[in-house]
Tab-separated table of C-alpha atoms in Angstrom:
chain	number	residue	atom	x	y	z
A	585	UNK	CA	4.699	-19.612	-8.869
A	586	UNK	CA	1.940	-21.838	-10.040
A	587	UNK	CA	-1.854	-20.673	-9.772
A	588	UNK	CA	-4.284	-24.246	-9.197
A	589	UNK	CA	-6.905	-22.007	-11.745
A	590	UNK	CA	-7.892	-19.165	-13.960
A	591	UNK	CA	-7.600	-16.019	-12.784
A	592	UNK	CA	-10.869	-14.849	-11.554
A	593	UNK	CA	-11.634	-10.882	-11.058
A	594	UNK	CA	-11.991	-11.583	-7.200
A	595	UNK	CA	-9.891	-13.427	-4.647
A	596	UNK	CA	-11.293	-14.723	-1.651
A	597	UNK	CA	-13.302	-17.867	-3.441
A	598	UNK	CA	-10.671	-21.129	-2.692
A	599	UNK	CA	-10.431	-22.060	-6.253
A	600	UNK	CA	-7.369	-19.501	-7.239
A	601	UNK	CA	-4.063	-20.364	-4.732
A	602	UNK	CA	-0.692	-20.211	-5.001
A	603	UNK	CA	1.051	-23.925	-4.754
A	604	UNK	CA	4.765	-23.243	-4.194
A	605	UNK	CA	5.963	-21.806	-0.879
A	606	UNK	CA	7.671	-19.049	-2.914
A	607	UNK	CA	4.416	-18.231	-4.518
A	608	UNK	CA	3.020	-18.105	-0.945
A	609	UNK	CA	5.615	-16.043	0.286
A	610	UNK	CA	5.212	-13.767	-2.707
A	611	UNK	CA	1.199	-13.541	-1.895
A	612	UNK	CA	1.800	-12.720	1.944
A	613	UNK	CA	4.069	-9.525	0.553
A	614	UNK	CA	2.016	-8.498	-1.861
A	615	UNK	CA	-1.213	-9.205	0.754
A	616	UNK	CA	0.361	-6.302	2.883
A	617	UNK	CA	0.387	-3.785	0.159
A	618	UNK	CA	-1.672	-5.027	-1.929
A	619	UNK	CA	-4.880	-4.959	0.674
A	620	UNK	CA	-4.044	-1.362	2.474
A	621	UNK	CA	-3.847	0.209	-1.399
A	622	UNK	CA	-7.129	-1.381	-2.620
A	623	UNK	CA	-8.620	-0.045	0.404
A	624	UNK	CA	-7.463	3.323	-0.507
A	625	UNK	CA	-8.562	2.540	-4.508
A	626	UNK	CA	-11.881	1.639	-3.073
A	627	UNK	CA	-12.266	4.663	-0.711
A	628	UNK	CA	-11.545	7.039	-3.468
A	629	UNK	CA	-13.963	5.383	-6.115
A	630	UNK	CA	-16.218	6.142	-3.741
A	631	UNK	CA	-15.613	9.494	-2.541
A	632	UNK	CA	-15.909	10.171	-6.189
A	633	UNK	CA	-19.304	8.689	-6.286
A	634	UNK	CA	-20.515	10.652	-3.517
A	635	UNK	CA	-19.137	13.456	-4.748
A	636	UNK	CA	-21.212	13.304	-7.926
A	637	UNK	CA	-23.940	12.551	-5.775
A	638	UNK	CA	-23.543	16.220	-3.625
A	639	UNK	CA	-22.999	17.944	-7.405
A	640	UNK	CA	-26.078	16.333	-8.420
A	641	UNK	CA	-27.953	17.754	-5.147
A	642	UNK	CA	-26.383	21.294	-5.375
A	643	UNK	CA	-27.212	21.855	-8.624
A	644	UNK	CA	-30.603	20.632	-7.514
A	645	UNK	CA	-30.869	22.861	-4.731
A	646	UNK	CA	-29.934	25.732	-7.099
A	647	UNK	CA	-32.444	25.035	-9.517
A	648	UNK	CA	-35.325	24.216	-7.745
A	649	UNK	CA	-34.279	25.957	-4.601
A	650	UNK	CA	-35.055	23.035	-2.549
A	651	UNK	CA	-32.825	22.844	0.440
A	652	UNK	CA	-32.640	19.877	2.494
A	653	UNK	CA	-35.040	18.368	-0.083
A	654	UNK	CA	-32.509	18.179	-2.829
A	655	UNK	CA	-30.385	16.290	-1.074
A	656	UNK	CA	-31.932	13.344	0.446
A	657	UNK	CA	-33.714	13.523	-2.970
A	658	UNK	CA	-30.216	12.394	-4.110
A	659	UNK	CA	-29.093	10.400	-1.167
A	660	UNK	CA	-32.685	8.212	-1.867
A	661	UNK	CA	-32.040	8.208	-5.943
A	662	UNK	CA	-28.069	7.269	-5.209
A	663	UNK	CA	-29.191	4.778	-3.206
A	664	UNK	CA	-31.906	3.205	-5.164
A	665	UNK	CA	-29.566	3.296	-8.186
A	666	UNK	CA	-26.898	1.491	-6.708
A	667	UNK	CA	-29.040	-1.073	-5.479
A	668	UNK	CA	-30.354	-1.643	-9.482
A	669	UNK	CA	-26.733	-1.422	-10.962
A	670	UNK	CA	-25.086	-3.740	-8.140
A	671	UNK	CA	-27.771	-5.847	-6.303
A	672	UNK	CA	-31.081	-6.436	-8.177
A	673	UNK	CA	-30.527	-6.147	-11.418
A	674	UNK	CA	-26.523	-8.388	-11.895
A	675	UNK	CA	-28.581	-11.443	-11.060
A	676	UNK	CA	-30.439	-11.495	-14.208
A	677	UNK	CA	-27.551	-11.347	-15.855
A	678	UNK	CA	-26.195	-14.403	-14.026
A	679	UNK	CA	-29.188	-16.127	-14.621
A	680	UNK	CA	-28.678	-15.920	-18.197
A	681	UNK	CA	-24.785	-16.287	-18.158
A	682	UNK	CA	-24.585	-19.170	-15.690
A	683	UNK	CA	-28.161	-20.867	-15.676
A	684	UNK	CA	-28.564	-19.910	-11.930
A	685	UNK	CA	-32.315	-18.707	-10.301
A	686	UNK	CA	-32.631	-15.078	-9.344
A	687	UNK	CA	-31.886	-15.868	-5.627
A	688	UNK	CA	-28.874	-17.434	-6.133
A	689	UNK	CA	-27.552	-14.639	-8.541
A	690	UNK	CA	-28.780	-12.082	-6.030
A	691	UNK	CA	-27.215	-14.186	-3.311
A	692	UNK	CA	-23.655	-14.375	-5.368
A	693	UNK	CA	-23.973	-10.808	-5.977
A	694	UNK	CA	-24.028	-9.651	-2.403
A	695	UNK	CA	-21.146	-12.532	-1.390
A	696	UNK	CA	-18.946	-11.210	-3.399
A	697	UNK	CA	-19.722	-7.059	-3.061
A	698	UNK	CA	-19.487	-7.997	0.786
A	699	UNK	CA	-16.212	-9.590	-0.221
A	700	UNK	CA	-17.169	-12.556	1.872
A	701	UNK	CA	-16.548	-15.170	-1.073
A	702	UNK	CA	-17.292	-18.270	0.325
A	703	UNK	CA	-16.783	-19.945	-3.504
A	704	UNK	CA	-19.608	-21.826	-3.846
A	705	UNK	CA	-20.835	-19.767	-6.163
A	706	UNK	CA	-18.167	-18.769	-9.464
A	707	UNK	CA	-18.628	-17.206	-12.311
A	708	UNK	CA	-17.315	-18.577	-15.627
A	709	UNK	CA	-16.496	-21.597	-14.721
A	710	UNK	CA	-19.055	-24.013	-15.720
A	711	UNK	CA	-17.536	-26.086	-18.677
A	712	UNK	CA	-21.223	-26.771	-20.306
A	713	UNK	CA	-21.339	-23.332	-20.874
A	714	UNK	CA	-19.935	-20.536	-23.497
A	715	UNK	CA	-19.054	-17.298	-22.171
A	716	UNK	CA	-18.873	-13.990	-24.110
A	717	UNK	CA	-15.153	-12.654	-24.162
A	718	UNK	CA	-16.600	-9.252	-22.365
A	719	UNK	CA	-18.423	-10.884	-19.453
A	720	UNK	CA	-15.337	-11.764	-17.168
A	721	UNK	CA	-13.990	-7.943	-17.822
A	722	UNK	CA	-17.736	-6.325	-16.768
A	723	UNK	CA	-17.754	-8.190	-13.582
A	724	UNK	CA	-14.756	-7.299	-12.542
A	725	UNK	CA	-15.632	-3.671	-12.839
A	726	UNK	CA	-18.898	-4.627	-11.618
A	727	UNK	CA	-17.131	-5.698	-8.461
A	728	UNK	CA	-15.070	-2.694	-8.721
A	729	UNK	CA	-17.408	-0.221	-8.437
A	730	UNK	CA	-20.218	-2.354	-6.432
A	731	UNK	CA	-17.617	-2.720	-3.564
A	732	UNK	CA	-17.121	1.341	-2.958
A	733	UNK	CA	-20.804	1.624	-3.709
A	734	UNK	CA	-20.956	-1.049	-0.652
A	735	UNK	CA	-18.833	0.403	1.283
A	736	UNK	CA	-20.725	3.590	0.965
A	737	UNK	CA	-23.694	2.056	2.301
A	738	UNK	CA	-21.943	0.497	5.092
A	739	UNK	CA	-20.296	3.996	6.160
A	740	UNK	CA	-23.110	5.922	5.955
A	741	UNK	CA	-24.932	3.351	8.110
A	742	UNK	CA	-21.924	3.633	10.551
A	743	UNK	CA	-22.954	7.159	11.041
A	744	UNK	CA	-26.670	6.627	11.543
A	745	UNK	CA	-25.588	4.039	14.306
A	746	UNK	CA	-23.130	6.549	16.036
């Protein structure tokens, strides 16, 4: 089971593939457990995150008495935060990091929480460059945590649609 590159925090990109046709085999069964349980990781993240979000707005509404103000007050601030800790402000970090402009951080930033990953766009992998030993480890919880944050967004827009 032979890899063509480093391991990379997120699959999806077309530069990390198994080459044998055990190591392909081996991906397919791990694929159908492996997708279905970080679906359920990812759910749970953020069911966690929301639920800080309602404590947050309770305690609010307790406080300040402020009823249905509290918590859109929290909805709006969750929302707002997330977009700063996973889409506007990661992309000045990749500027730095890998040399690219804003919009193509920002760009890679929503790729990859989207889980879309076309690849042409990688992190730590330009050889001109030094990367710190922590960066590769903080993205991948960046992704972590971005994609329930995502997916968040996306459900709650689900039920505004329905």
């Amino acid at each position: 089971f032979r890899f063509n590159a480093s391991f990379l925090p997120c699959l999806g990109y077309g530069n990390l593939s198994p080459s044998t046709a055990v190591g392909r085999i081996f991906c397919i069964v791990f694929a159908l457990f492996g997708i279905p349980l970080n679906l359920v990781l990812l759910n749970e993240i953020g069911q966690l995150m929301l639920l800080g979000v309602q404590h947050c707005a309770c305690r609010l509404e307790e406080v300040f008495c402020w009823q249905n103000k509290a918590s859109f007050l929290m909805k709006t601030c969750a929302l707002v935060t997330g977009l700063l800790l996973f889409l506007l402000l990661p992309p000045l970090l990749f500027s730095d990091k890998e040399g690219w402009s804003y919009e193509e951080g920002f760009y890679y930033s929503f790729i990859t929480l989207s889980t879309i990953g076309f690849g042409d766009y990688v992190i730590g992998m330009n050889p001109d460059r030094t990367y710190p030993s922590w960066y590769k480890n903080v993205i991948s919880l960046w992704i972590l945590f971005g994609m329930a944050w995502l997916a968040l967004i996306i459900k709650f827009c689900i039920n505004l649609l329905e």
